[in-house]
Amino acid sequence: MKTIIAKYGTAITGLVILVVLILFARNFASSANMLNVLKNTSFLTILAVGFTFALITSELDLSFANIASLAAVVTGGMIYSGIAWPLAALAGLAVGLVAGYVNGLVVTVAKVPSLIATLGTASIAGGLAFMLTGGVAFVGRWDPVFLSLARGKVGPVPVLIFFMAAVVIAGWFVSRKTPLGVHMLATGEATEAAHRAGIATRRMKRIGLTLSGLAAGIAAVLLVASLSSAAPQMAGDYLLNAIAAVLLGMTMFEPGRPNIAGTFVGALIISVLDNGLVLLGAPYYLQDIMLGLIVIGSVSVSASVLKKAAFSV
Amino acid sequence: MTLKHLLAAGALALAGAHATTADAFELGIVAFQMSAETHARVANAAEAAAKEKGWDVTVLNSNGALPTHAEQIENLVQRGVDAIILAMSKPVQFDAQMEAVSDAGIPLITVMSGSSPYALFDIQVNEYAVGAEAALYLLGQLNYEGKILTQRFESNVGTRIRGKVLDVVLSENTAVEEVGSHSMARTQSWQDDVRNGMSALILQNAGNFDGIWASFDGQAFIIDDLLAEQGMSKGDVVLVSVDGGKETFRRIASPDSMLMASVAIPFEAMGAAAVEAIDRIAVGGEPVDAVASGPYLYMNAVLVDQSNVDEFTE
């Protein structure tokens, strides 16, 4: 029983919140709202899955939100300049990928602790985003085909949900079912032992941070399509929420260990709370308070069972 | 207390938060960034006006984040509110969300946002006139001769128009030279941005400028404090801006402040007007044309300086 509570306690509590909202929040349980919640979880989930990969290798990536903003600005700027959107989208993905790889190099080659390294790259990415935009968002009514990447629907289901599902499934598969995932996990759990066992731990850390950057690129392209614009800080608000989602995820399924399934449920809990509070007519500041409580609570629970030093850098 | 206890307590708090009046008209208000005083003034005034009518009101703050703003509009649609007011929104970016509001049959009024085909109308002041008043007042105080610094903000349609109008005025009055300009870029940490940018400009041009133009009062307050730190006193430099409000009027009246004038935009009246318009259209059934003709409902802005500030401080 104790094991079940340790593994699934947070998810069960999430279910309790769900039931409360179904009972008290008008329209919460409608299919349209459920799809709305899932759609609004997608950006957060994609970014949080990337952060999870970095954390699996025991590295922190505090740059993903600014990298996503930079990738968004590059994508939006190219479309704004008349460049074909597929090229612009590829450029956005490339920005995320390269920025993530640079993070990996700085951490594994220059030996800068990831907390410091990614704070540095976050600052650089933020600066570049402002340099490219001059602080003014690229805005326009862009190619509907591009916008349909985020605004489109398959039947009643928003396309964004499929993107999110693809990222979660791919992330789960890579982390749980491939040798790469096992090596990354081993690197994060016990770097020295993994190294002695012949695992290329520095490469694993680079891959973890690169995947985080790639996820930022994916989220960025979809954000630009969703909002038909690109602003230099457009993904900034996701930093705290994505970290909170991952930390929440670490309290369930595999307590103390970053895991994709937990991250997805963590992101879902945050989105359900966001949505539920609005549907309940709760004051806007309650959302921030609840998020803060979740972060503190999840860190305290995670830290108590965490075996490695990711948070003590 | 474990996380599970915390979440369980949260769930109970959520249940407790559910306290709407059955059958009351429900209004959703979304302010783009409540930390900006003007956004909060619109939202708070609209909330107060709606509550006075006995309506249920949900006020949301997007914290200056585009994705949050989009999600909040979508969540209000799902809540099934009877009407929505958006303060300082961005119609192009939130085209899809505003269309969803329209498709759901929910009347939407925006304030200081720009026009949208999916909104009934946008409540605005004539920013071109506001910009001209502020620019001409500044130049008038300088006798159309001298050097100025400018603090701009290009990401908001209103402040951008004010800047463009200033440029037109300067192009026709070439004896006034813009010797330095800083453009505020960051919206979430804008106070730091303005402080850093303008303190550098003020130091760089020390003793070499006669006036400062700021695109809105929040910037002007920071500049005013920077000038005071430099030991300046009223009249040394002419500081002019736009927005109005209690703090603005206090500074205009104060002998210690460099702020000489501001074009006061009636934010509270705009919030109240949005509620009144919804009452007439959505509750009273009046046609939209009876309330506003075209995509804008214009309200008057007034230039406030030392000659008339007493009318606003009383």
mmCIF file with all atom_site columns, N, CA, C and O in Angstrom, chain A residues 13 24 26-27 33 36 39-40 130 135-136 139 141 227 229 234 238 275 277-281 284 293 301, chain B residues 3 6-7 11 14 18 26 34 59 61 65 67 71 74-75 78-79 92-93 95 154-155 185-186 188:
data_model
loop_
_atom_site.group_PDB
_atom_site.id
_atom_site.type_symbol
_atom_site.label_atom_id
_atom_site.label_alt_id
_atom_site.label_comp_id
_atom_site.label_asym_id
_atom_site.label_entity_id
_atom_site.label_seq_id
_atom_site.pdbx_PDB_ins_code
_atom_site.Cartn_x
_atom_site.Cartn_y
_atom_site.Cartn_z
_atom_site.occupancy
_atom_site.B_iso_or_equiv
_atom_site.pdbx_formal_charge
_atom_site.auth_seq_id
_atom_site.auth_comp_id
_atom_site.auth_asym_id
_atom_site.auth_atom_id
_atom_site.pdbx_PDB_model_num
ATOM 1   N N  . THR A 1 13  ? -3.980  12.157 -6.203  1.00 0.00 ? 13  THR A N  1
ATOM 2   C CA . THR A 1 13  ? -4.427  13.476 -5.732  1.00 0.00 ? 13  THR A CA 1
ATOM 3   C C  . THR A 1 13  ? -4.855  14.343 -6.911  1.00 0.00 ? 13  THR A C  1
ATOM 4   O O  . THR A 1 13  ? -5.839  15.092 -6.817  1.00 0.00 ? 13  THR A O  1
ATOM 5   N N  . PHE A 1 24  ? -17.712 20.750 -9.288  1.00 0.00 ? 24  PHE A N  1
ATOM 6   C CA . PHE A 1 24  ? -17.987 22.146 -8.940  1.00 0.00 ? 24  PHE A CA 1
ATOM 7   C C  . PHE A 1 24  ? -17.791 23.160 -10.070 1.00 0.00 ? 24  PHE A C  1
ATOM 8   O O  . PHE A 1 24  ? -18.347 24.241 -10.006 1.00 0.00 ? 24  PHE A O  1
ATOM 9   N N  . ARG A 1 26  ? -18.419 24.491 -13.593 1.00 0.00 ? 26  ARG A N  1
ATOM 10  C CA . ARG A 1 26  ? -19.347 24.310 -14.706 1.00 0.00 ? 26  ARG A CA 1
ATOM 11  C C  . ARG A 1 26  ? -18.585 24.118 -16.023 1.00 0.00 ? 26  ARG A C  1
ATOM 12  O O  . ARG A 1 26  ? -17.607 24.811 -16.281 1.00 0.00 ? 26  ARG A O  1
ATOM 13  N N  . ASN A 1 27  ? -19.027 23.180 -16.803 1.00 0.00 ? 27  ASN A N  1
ATOM 14  C CA . ASN A 1 27  ? -18.466 22.886 -18.131 1.00 0.00 ? 27  ASN A CA 1
ATOM 15  C C  . ASN A 1 27  ? -17.095 22.231 -18.087 1.00 0.00 ? 27  ASN A C  1
ATOM 16  O O  . ASN A 1 27  ? -16.506 21.968 -19.124 1.00 0.00 ? 27  ASN A O  1
ATOM 17  N N  . ASN A 1 33  ? -14.062 21.206 -23.302 1.00 0.00 ? 33  ASN A N  1
ATOM 18  C CA . ASN A 1 33  ? -13.097 21.727 -22.331 1.00 0.00 ? 33  ASN A CA 1
ATOM 19  C C  . ASN A 1 33  ? -11.947 20.753 -22.102 1.00 0.00 ? 33  ASN A C  1
ATOM 20  O O  . ASN A 1 33  ? -10.795 21.172 -21.911 1.00 0.00 ? 33  ASN A O  1
ATOM 21  N N  . ASN A 1 36  ? -9.678  21.333 -24.752 1.00 0.00 ? 36  ASN A N  1
ATOM 22  C CA . ASN A 1 36  ? -9.051  22.631 -24.514 1.00 0.00 ? 36  ASN A CA 1
ATOM 23  C C  . ASN A 1 36  ? -7.905  22.502 -23.511 1.00 0.00 ? 36  ASN A C  1
ATOM 24  O O  . ASN A 1 36  ? -6.812  23.045 -23.719 1.00 0.00 ? 36  ASN A O  1
ATOM 25  N N  . LYS A 1 39  ? -5.053  20.683 -25.172 1.00 0.00 ? 39  LYS A N  1
ATOM 26  C CA . LYS A 1 39  ? -4.383  21.577 -26.134 1.00 0.00 ? 39  LYS A CA 1
ATOM 27  C C  . LYS A 1 39  ? -3.482  22.567 -25.394 1.00 0.00 ? 39  LYS A C  1
ATOM 28  O O  . LYS A 1 39  ? -2.336  22.781 -25.779 1.00 0.00 ? 39  LYS A O  1
ATOM 29  N N  . ASN A 1 40  ? -4.016  23.137 -24.322 1.00 0.00 ? 40  ASN A N  1
ATOM 30  C CA . ASN A 1 40  ? -3.237  24.131 -23.583 1.00 0.00 ? 40  ASN A CA 1
ATOM 31  C C  . ASN A 1 40  ? -2.093  23.512 -22.777 1.00 0.00 ? 40  ASN A C  1
ATOM 32  O O  . ASN A 1 40  ? -1.243  24.221 -22.261 1.00 0.00 ? 40  ASN A O  1
ATOM 33  N N  . PHE A 1 130 ? 16.228  39.713 -28.601 1.00 0.00 ? 130 PHE A N  1
ATOM 34  C CA . PHE A 1 130 ? 15.968  41.162 -28.622 1.00 0.00 ? 130 PHE A CA 1
ATOM 35  C C  . PHE A 1 130 ? 16.709  41.841 -29.766 1.00 0.00 ? 130 PHE A C  1
ATOM 36  O O  . PHE A 1 130 ? 16.207  42.777 -30.386 1.00 0.00 ? 130 PHE A O  1
ATOM 37  N N  . GLY A 1 135 ? 13.001  44.321 -30.007 1.00 0.00 ? 135 GLY A N  1
ATOM 38  C CA . GLY A 1 135 ? 11.980  44.392 -28.962 1.00 0.00 ? 135 GLY A CA 1
ATOM 39  C C  . GLY A 1 135 ? 10.555  44.399 -29.491 1.00 0.00 ? 135 GLY A C  1
ATOM 40  O O  . GLY A 1 135 ? 9.603   44.341 -28.731 1.00 0.00 ? 135 GLY A O  1
ATOM 41  N N  . VAL A 1 136 ? 10.411  44.485 -30.803 1.00 0.00 ? 136 VAL A N  1
ATOM 42  C CA . VAL A 1 136 ? 9.070   44.549 -31.388 1.00 0.00 ? 136 VAL A CA 1
ATOM 43  C C  . VAL A 1 136 ? 8.726   43.188 -31.995 1.00 0.00 ? 136 VAL A C  1
ATOM 44  O O  . VAL A 1 136 ? 9.500   42.628 -32.765 1.00 0.00 ? 136 VAL A O  1
ATOM 45  N N  . VAL A 1 139 ? 4.673   40.259 -36.292 1.00 0.00 ? 139 VAL A N  1
ATOM 46  C CA . VAL A 1 139 ? 3.253   39.920 -36.267 1.00 0.00 ? 139 VAL A CA 1
ATOM 47  C C  . VAL A 1 139 ? 2.697   39.957 -37.677 1.00 0.00 ? 139 VAL A C  1
ATOM 48  O O  . VAL A 1 139 ? 3.085   40.796 -38.482 1.00 0.00 ? 139 VAL A O  1
ATOM 49  N N  . ARG A 1 141 ? -0.711  38.183 -40.424 1.00 0.00 ? 141 ARG A N  1
ATOM 50  C CA . ARG A 1 141 ? -1.671  37.108 -40.697 1.00 0.00 ? 141 ARG A CA 1
ATOM 51  C C  . ARG A 1 141 ? -1.000  36.210 -41.717 1.00 0.00 ? 141 ARG A C  1
ATOM 52  O O  . ARG A 1 141 ? -1.087  36.426 -42.918 1.00 0.00 ? 141 ARG A O  1
ATOM 53  N N  . LEU A 1 227 ? 0.199   31.615 -32.424 1.00 0.00 ? 227 LEU A N  1
ATOM 54  C CA . LEU A 1 227 ? -0.067  33.028 -32.154 1.00 0.00 ? 227 LEU A CA 1
ATOM 55  C C  . LEU A 1 227 ? 0.157   33.924 -33.371 1.00 0.00 ? 227 LEU A C  1
ATOM 56  O O  . LEU A 1 227 ? -0.034  35.138 -33.290 1.00 0.00 ? 227 LEU A O  1
ATOM 57  N N  . SER A 1 229 ? 2.678   35.065 -34.551 1.00 0.00 ? 229 SER A N  1
ATOM 58  C CA . SER A 1 229 ? 3.591   36.144 -34.181 1.00 0.00 ? 229 SER A CA 1
ATOM 59  C C  . SER A 1 229 ? 4.791   35.552 -33.454 1.00 0.00 ? 229 SER A C  1
ATOM 60  O O  . SER A 1 229 ? 4.774   34.376 -33.078 1.00 0.00 ? 229 SER A O  1
ATOM 61  N N  . MET A 1 234 ? 8.447   35.336 -25.675 1.00 0.00 ? 234 MET A N  1
ATOM 62  C CA . MET A 1 234 ? 7.131   34.704 -25.736 1.00 0.00 ? 234 MET A CA 1
ATOM 63  C C  . MET A 1 234 ? 7.048   33.373 -24.980 1.00 0.00 ? 234 MET A C  1
ATOM 64  O O  . MET A 1 234 ? 5.960   32.961 -24.609 1.00 0.00 ? 234 MET A O  1
ATOM 65  N N  . TYR A 1 238 ? 7.031   29.867 -19.479 1.00 0.00 ? 238 TYR A N  1
ATOM 66  C CA . TYR A 1 238 ? 7.009   28.408 -19.351 1.00 0.00 ? 238 TYR A CA 1
ATOM 67  C C  . TYR A 1 238 ? 8.131   27.879 -18.457 1.00 0.00 ? 238 TYR A C  1
ATOM 68  O O  . TYR A 1 238 ? 8.096   26.710 -18.078 1.00 0.00 ? 238 TYR A O  1
ATOM 69  N N  . ASN A 1 275 ? -6.950  25.837 -15.798 1.00 0.00 ? 275 ASN A N  1
ATOM 70  C CA . ASN A 1 275 ? -8.262  25.846 -16.415 1.00 0.00 ? 275 ASN A CA 1
ATOM 71  C C  . ASN A 1 275 ? -9.362  25.828 -15.353 1.00 0.00 ? 275 ASN A C  1
ATOM 72  O O  . ASN A 1 275 ? -10.324 26.610 -15.405 1.00 0.00 ? 275 ASN A O  1
ATOM 73  N N  . LEU A 1 277 ? -9.351  26.743 -12.239 1.00 0.00 ? 277 LEU A N  1
ATOM 74  C CA . LEU A 1 277 ? -9.481  27.974 -11.455 1.00 0.00 ? 277 LEU A CA 1
ATOM 75  C C  . LEU A 1 277 ? -10.275 29.022 -12.224 1.00 0.00 ? 277 LEU A C  1
ATOM 76  O O  . LEU A 1 277 ? -11.067 29.766 -11.646 1.00 0.00 ? 277 LEU A O  1
ATOM 77  N N  . VAL A 1 278 ? -10.050 29.081 -13.542 1.00 0.00 ? 278 VAL A N  1
ATOM 78  C CA . VAL A 1 278 ? -10.815 30.036 -14.354 1.00 0.00 ? 278 VAL A CA 1
ATOM 79  C C  . VAL A 1 278 ? -12.283 29.633 -14.371 1.00 0.00 ? 278 VAL A C  1
ATOM 80  O O  . VAL A 1 278 ? -13.175 30.468 -14.204 1.00 0.00 ? 278 VAL A O  1
ATOM 81  N N  . LEU A 1 279 ? -12.519 28.346 -14.557 1.00 0.00 ? 279 LEU A N  1
ATOM 82  C CA . LEU A 1 279 ? -13.909 27.890 -14.627 1.00 0.00 ? 279 LEU A CA 1
ATOM 83  C C  . LEU A 1 279 ? -14.638 28.052 -13.291 1.00 0.00 ? 279 LEU A C  1
ATOM 84  O O  . LEU A 1 279 ? -15.853 28.186 -13.250 1.00 0.00 ? 279 LEU A O  1
ATOM 85  N N  . LEU A 1 280 ? -13.866 28.032 -12.216 1.00 0.00 ? 280 LEU A N  1
ATOM 86  C CA . LEU A 1 280 ? -14.470 28.249 -10.898 1.00 0.00 ? 280 LEU A CA 1
ATOM 87  C C  . LEU A 1 280 ? -14.677 29.725 -10.596 1.00 0.00 ? 280 LEU A C  1
ATOM 88  O O  . LEU A 1 280 ? -15.317 30.091 -9.625  1.00 0.00 ? 280 LEU A O  1
ATOM 89  N N  . GLY A 1 281 ? -14.074 30.563 -11.434 1.00 0.00 ? 281 GLY A N  1
ATOM 90  C CA . GLY A 1 281 ? -14.165 32.001 -11.193 1.00 0.00 ? 281 GLY A CA 1
ATOM 91  C C  . GLY A 1 281 ? -13.273 32.456 -10.065 1.00 0.00 ? 281 GLY A C  1
ATOM 92  O O  . GLY A 1 281 ? -13.531 33.477 -9.425  1.00 0.00 ? 281 GLY A O  1
ATOM 93  N N  . TYR A 1 284 ? -7.474  35.788 -10.029 1.00 0.00 ? 284 TYR A N  1
ATOM 94  C CA . TYR A 1 284 ? -6.320  35.460 -10.861 1.00 0.00 ? 284 TYR A CA 1
ATOM 95  C C  . TYR A 1 284 ? -5.053  35.174 -10.056 1.00 0.00 ? 284 TYR A C  1
ATOM 96  O O  . TYR A 1 284 ? -4.235  34.338 -10.423 1.00 0.00 ? 284 TYR A O  1
ATOM 97  N N  . LEU A 1 293 ? 2.888   26.950 -4.507  1.00 0.00 ? 293 LEU A N  1
ATOM 98  C CA . LEU A 1 293 ? 2.736   25.874 -3.523  1.00 0.00 ? 293 LEU A CA 1
ATOM 99  C C  . LEU A 1 293 ? 3.120   24.525 -4.129  1.00 0.00 ? 293 LEU A C  1
ATOM 100 O O  . LEU A 1 293 ? 3.769   23.690 -3.478  1.00 0.00 ? 293 LEU A O  1
ATOM 101 N N  . VAL A 1 301 ? 9.088   17.038 -1.689  1.00 0.00 ? 301 VAL A N  1
ATOM 102 C CA . VAL A 1 301 ? 8.882   15.595 -1.804  1.00 0.00 ? 301 VAL A CA 1
ATOM 103 C C  . VAL A 1 301 ? 10.006  14.972 -2.634  1.00 0.00 ? 301 VAL A C  1
ATOM 104 O O  . VAL A 1 301 ? 10.580  13.948 -2.263  1.00 0.00 ? 301 VAL A O  1
ATOM 105 N N  . LEU B 2 3   ? 3.264   16.713 -0.283  1.00 0.00 ? 3   LEU B N  1
ATOM 106 C CA . LEU B 2 3   ? 2.666   17.282 -1.493  1.00 0.00 ? 3   LEU B CA 1
ATOM 107 C C  . LEU B 2 3   ? 1.221   16.820 -1.642  1.00 0.00 ? 3   LEU B C  1
ATOM 108 O O  . LEU B 2 3   ? 0.347   17.574 -2.068  1.00 0.00 ? 3   LEU B O  1
ATOM 109 N N  . LEU B 2 6   ? -0.908  18.786 0.403   1.00 0.00 ? 6   LEU B N  1
ATOM 110 C CA . LEU B 2 6   ? -0.969  20.143 -0.169  1.00 0.00 ? 6   LEU B CA 1
ATOM 111 C C  . LEU B 2 6   ? -1.968  20.195 -1.323  1.00 0.00 ? 6   LEU B C  1
ATOM 112 O O  . LEU B 2 6   ? -2.812  21.093 -1.416  1.00 0.00 ? 6   LEU B O  1
ATOM 113 N N  . LEU B 2 7   ? -1.878  19.172 -2.193  1.00 0.00 ? 7   LEU B N  1
ATOM 114 C CA . LEU B 2 7   ? -2.778  19.148 -3.344  1.00 0.00 ? 7   LEU B CA 1
ATOM 115 C C  . LEU B 2 7   ? -4.218  18.912 -2.897  1.00 0.00 ? 7   LEU B C  1
ATOM 116 O O  . LEU B 2 7   ? -5.157  19.480 -3.449  1.00 0.00 ? 7   LEU B O  1
ATOM 117 N N  . ALA B 2 11  ? -7.366  21.187 -3.568  1.00 0.00 ? 11  ALA B N  1
ATOM 118 C CA . ALA B 2 11  ? -8.632  20.758 -4.162  1.00 0.00 ? 11  ALA B CA 1
ATOM 119 C C  . ALA B 2 11  ? -9.812  21.306 -3.370  1.00 0.00 ? 11  ALA B C  1
ATOM 120 O O  . ALA B 2 11  ? -10.800 21.779 -3.919  1.00 0.00 ? 11  ALA B O  1
ATOM 121 N N  . LEU B 2 14  ? -10.195 24.868 -4.042  1.00 0.00 ? 14  LEU B N  1
ATOM 122 C CA . LEU B 2 14  ? -10.855 25.081 -5.326  1.00 0.00 ? 14  LEU B CA 1
ATOM 123 C C  . LEU B 2 14  ? -12.365 24.996 -5.174  1.00 0.00 ? 14  LEU B C  1
ATOM 124 O O  . LEU B 2 14  ? -13.109 25.803 -5.705  1.00 0.00 ? 14  LEU B O  1
ATOM 125 N N  . HIS B 2 18  ? -15.558 28.182 -5.526  1.00 0.00 ? 18  HIS B N  1
ATOM 126 C CA . HIS B 2 18  ? -16.726 28.175 -6.392  1.00 0.00 ? 18  HIS B CA 1
ATOM 127 C C  . HIS B 2 18  ? -17.874 28.885 -5.702  1.00 0.00 ? 18  HIS B C  1
ATOM 128 O O  . HIS B 2 18  ? -18.544 28.342 -4.851  1.00 0.00 ? 18  HIS B O  1
ATOM 129 N N  . GLU B 2 26  ? -22.592 36.793 -16.298 1.00 0.00 ? 26  GLU B N  1
ATOM 130 C CA . GLU B 2 26  ? -21.178 36.525 -16.005 1.00 0.00 ? 26  GLU B CA 1
ATOM 131 C C  . GLU B 2 26  ? -20.268 37.251 -16.981 1.00 0.00 ? 26  GLU B C  1
ATOM 132 O O  . GLU B 2 26  ? -20.398 37.103 -18.194 1.00 0.00 ? 26  GLU B O  1
ATOM 133 N N  . MET B 2 34  ? -1.260  42.909 -15.435 1.00 0.00 ? 34  MET B N  1
ATOM 134 C CA . MET B 2 34  ? -1.755  43.701 -14.294 1.00 0.00 ? 34  MET B CA 1
ATOM 135 C C  . MET B 2 34  ? -0.641  44.467 -13.589 1.00 0.00 ? 34  MET B C  1
ATOM 136 O O  . MET B 2 34  ? -0.925  45.401 -12.843 1.00 0.00 ? 34  MET B O  1
ATOM 137 N N  . VAL B 2 59  ? -11.804 37.971 -13.119 1.00 0.00 ? 59  VAL B N  1
ATOM 138 C CA . VAL B 2 59  ? -10.715 38.811 -13.628 1.00 0.00 ? 59  VAL B CA 1
ATOM 139 C C  . VAL B 2 59  ? -9.453  37.955 -13.743 1.00 0.00 ? 59  VAL B C  1
ATOM 140 O O  . VAL B 2 59  ? -9.076  37.264 -12.800 1.00 0.00 ? 59  VAL B O  1
ATOM 141 N N  . ASN B 2 61  ? -5.259  37.712 -15.147 1.00 0.00 ? 61  ASN B N  1
ATOM 142 C CA . ASN B 2 61  ? -4.053  38.483 -15.461 1.00 0.00 ? 61  ASN B CA 1
ATOM 143 C C  . ASN B 2 61  ? -3.126  37.597 -16.278 1.00 0.00 ? 61  ASN B C  1
ATOM 144 O O  . ASN B 2 61  ? -2.734  36.519 -15.836 1.00 0.00 ? 61  ASN B O  1
ATOM 145 N N  . ALA B 2 65  ? 2.276   37.555 -20.770 1.00 0.00 ? 65  ALA B N  1
ATOM 146 C CA . ALA B 2 65  ? 2.696   36.391 -21.565 1.00 0.00 ? 65  ALA B CA 1
ATOM 147 C C  . ALA B 2 65  ? 1.655   36.077 -22.639 1.00 0.00 ? 65  ALA B C  1
ATOM 148 O O  . ALA B 2 65  ? 0.482   35.860 -22.331 1.00 0.00 ? 65  ALA B O  1
ATOM 149 N N  . PRO B 2 67  ? 1.182   33.343 -24.619 1.00 0.00 ? 67  PRO B N  1
ATOM 150 C CA . PRO B 2 67  ? 0.473   32.066 -24.543 1.00 0.00 ? 67  PRO B CA 1
ATOM 151 C C  . PRO B 2 67  ? -0.543  32.033 -23.408 1.00 0.00 ? 67  PRO B C  1
ATOM 152 O O  . PRO B 2 67  ? -1.621  31.450 -23.541 1.00 0.00 ? 67  PRO B O  1
ATOM 153 N N  . GLU B 2 71  ? -4.560  31.229 -23.651 1.00 0.00 ? 71  GLU B N  1
ATOM 154 C CA . GLU B 2 71  ? -5.193  30.167 -22.861 1.00 0.00 ? 71  GLU B CA 1
ATOM 155 C C  . GLU B 2 71  ? -6.337  30.719 -22.013 1.00 0.00 ? 71  GLU B C  1
ATOM 156 O O  . GLU B 2 71  ? -7.381  30.077 -21.867 1.00 0.00 ? 71  GLU B O  1
ATOM 157 N N  . GLU B 2 74  ? -9.403  31.268 -24.054 1.00 0.00 ? 74  GLU B N  1
ATOM 158 C CA . GLU B 2 74  ? -10.026 29.971 -24.359 1.00 0.00 ? 74  GLU B CA 1
ATOM 159 C C  . GLU B 2 74  ? -10.730 29.399 -23.132 1.00 0.00 ? 74  GLU B C  1
ATOM 160 O O  . GLU B 2 74  ? -11.820 28.814 -23.246 1.00 0.00 ? 74  GLU B O  1
ATOM 161 N N  . ASN B 2 75  ? -10.121 29.556 -21.981 1.00 0.00 ? 75  ASN B N  1
ATOM 162 C CA . ASN B 2 75  ? -10.748 29.036 -20.758 1.00 0.00 ? 75  ASN B CA 1
ATOM 163 C C  . ASN B 2 75  ? -12.050 29.772 -20.433 1.00 0.00 ? 75  ASN B C  1
ATOM 164 O O  . ASN B 2 75  ? -13.003 29.172 -19.944 1.00 0.00 ? 75  ASN B O  1
ATOM 165 N N  . GLN B 2 78  ? -14.713 28.360 -22.522 1.00 0.00 ? 78  GLN B N  1
ATOM 166 C CA . GLN B 2 78  ? -15.182 27.083 -21.961 1.00 0.00 ? 78  GLN B CA 1
ATOM 167 C C  . GLN B 2 78  ? -16.048 27.304 -20.722 1.00 0.00 ? 78  GLN B C  1
ATOM 168 O O  . GLN B 2 78  ? -16.969 26.540 -20.470 1.00 0.00 ? 78  GLN B O  1
ATOM 169 N N  . ARG B 2 79  ? -15.733 28.326 -19.962 1.00 0.00 ? 79  ARG B N  1
ATOM 170 C CA . ARG B 2 79  ? -16.556 28.622 -18.779 1.00 0.00 ? 79  ARG B CA 1
ATOM 171 C C  . ARG B 2 79  ? -17.958 29.048 -19.204 1.00 0.00 ? 79  ARG B C  1
ATOM 172 O O  . ARG B 2 79  ? -18.914 28.919 -18.458 1.00 0.00 ? 79  ARG B O  1
ATOM 173 N N  . VAL B 2 92  ? -4.238  40.778 -33.538 1.00 0.00 ? 92  VAL B N  1
ATOM 174 C CA . VAL B 2 92  ? -3.659  39.918 -34.582 1.00 0.00 ? 92  VAL B CA 1
ATOM 175 C C  . VAL B 2 92  ? -3.149  38.614 -33.962 1.00 0.00 ? 92  VAL B C  1
ATOM 176 O O  . VAL B 2 92  ? -3.440  37.518 -34.449 1.00 0.00 ? 92  VAL B O  1
ATOM 177 N N  . GLN B 2 93  ? -2.405  38.741 -32.879 1.00 0.00 ? 93  GLN B N  1
ATOM 178 C CA . GLN B 2 93  ? -1.866  37.546 -32.234 1.00 0.00 ? 93  GLN B CA 1
ATOM 179 C C  . GLN B 2 93  ? -2.977  36.622 -31.731 1.00 0.00 ? 93  GLN B C  1
ATOM 180 O O  . GLN B 2 93  ? -2.817  35.405 -31.769 1.00 0.00 ? 93  GLN B O  1
ATOM 181 N N  . ASP B 2 95  ? -6.078  36.384 -32.841 1.00 0.00 ? 95  ASP B N  1
ATOM 182 C CA . ASP B 2 95  ? -7.098  36.255 -33.868 1.00 0.00 ? 95  ASP B CA 1
ATOM 183 C C  . ASP B 2 95  ? -7.938  34.991 -33.648 1.00 0.00 ? 95  ASP B C  1
ATOM 184 O O  . ASP B 2 95  ? -9.173  35.040 -33.628 1.00 0.00 ? 95  ASP B O  1
ATOM 185 N N  . GLU B 2 154 ? 7.888   50.394 -28.506 1.00 0.00 ? 154 GLU B N  1
ATOM 186 C CA . GLU B 2 154 ? 7.358   50.110 -29.838 1.00 0.00 ? 154 GLU B CA 1
ATOM 187 C C  . GLU B 2 154 ? 6.391   48.931 -29.870 1.00 0.00 ? 154 GLU B C  1
ATOM 188 O O  . GLU B 2 154 ? 5.742   48.689 -30.891 1.00 0.00 ? 154 GLU B O  1
ATOM 189 N N  . SER B 2 155 ? 6.315   48.169 -28.793 1.00 0.00 ? 155 SER B N  1
ATOM 190 C CA . SER B 2 155 ? 5.525   46.933 -28.841 1.00 0.00 ? 155 SER B CA 1
ATOM 191 C C  . SER B 2 155 ? 4.038   47.144 -28.576 1.00 0.00 ? 155 SER B C  1
ATOM 192 O O  . SER B 2 155 ? 3.259   46.211 -28.678 1.00 0.00 ? 155 SER B O  1
ATOM 193 N N  . ALA B 2 185 ? 12.324  47.406 -24.430 1.00 0.00 ? 185 ALA B N  1
ATOM 194 C CA . ALA B 2 185 ? 12.056  46.165 -25.156 1.00 0.00 ? 185 ALA B CA 1
ATOM 195 C C  . ALA B 2 185 ? 11.380  45.130 -24.287 1.00 0.00 ? 185 ALA B C  1
ATOM 196 O O  . ALA B 2 185 ? 10.448  44.458 -24.693 1.00 0.00 ? 185 ALA B O  1
ATOM 197 N N  . ARG B 2 186 ? 11.878  44.991 -23.073 1.00 0.00 ? 186 ARG B N  1
ATOM 198 C CA . ARG B 2 186 ? 11.367  43.916 -22.218 1.00 0.00 ? 186 ARG B CA 1
ATOM 199 C C  . ARG B 2 186 ? 10.050  44.322 -21.571 1.00 0.00 ? 186 ARG B C  1
ATOM 200 O O  . ARG B 2 186 ? 9.962   45.381 -20.969 1.00 0.00 ? 186 ARG B O  1
ATOM 201 N N  . GLN B 2 188 ? 8.331   42.202 -19.397 1.00 0.00 ? 188 GLN B N  1
ATOM 202 C CA . GLN B 2 188 ? 8.139   41.608 -18.079 1.00 0.00 ? 188 GLN B CA 1
ATOM 203 C C  . GLN B 2 188 ? 9.069   42.214 -17.030 1.00 0.00 ? 188 GLN B C  1
ATOM 204 O O  . GLN B 2 188 ? 8.805   42.138 -15.850 1.00 0.00 ? 188 GLN B O  1
#
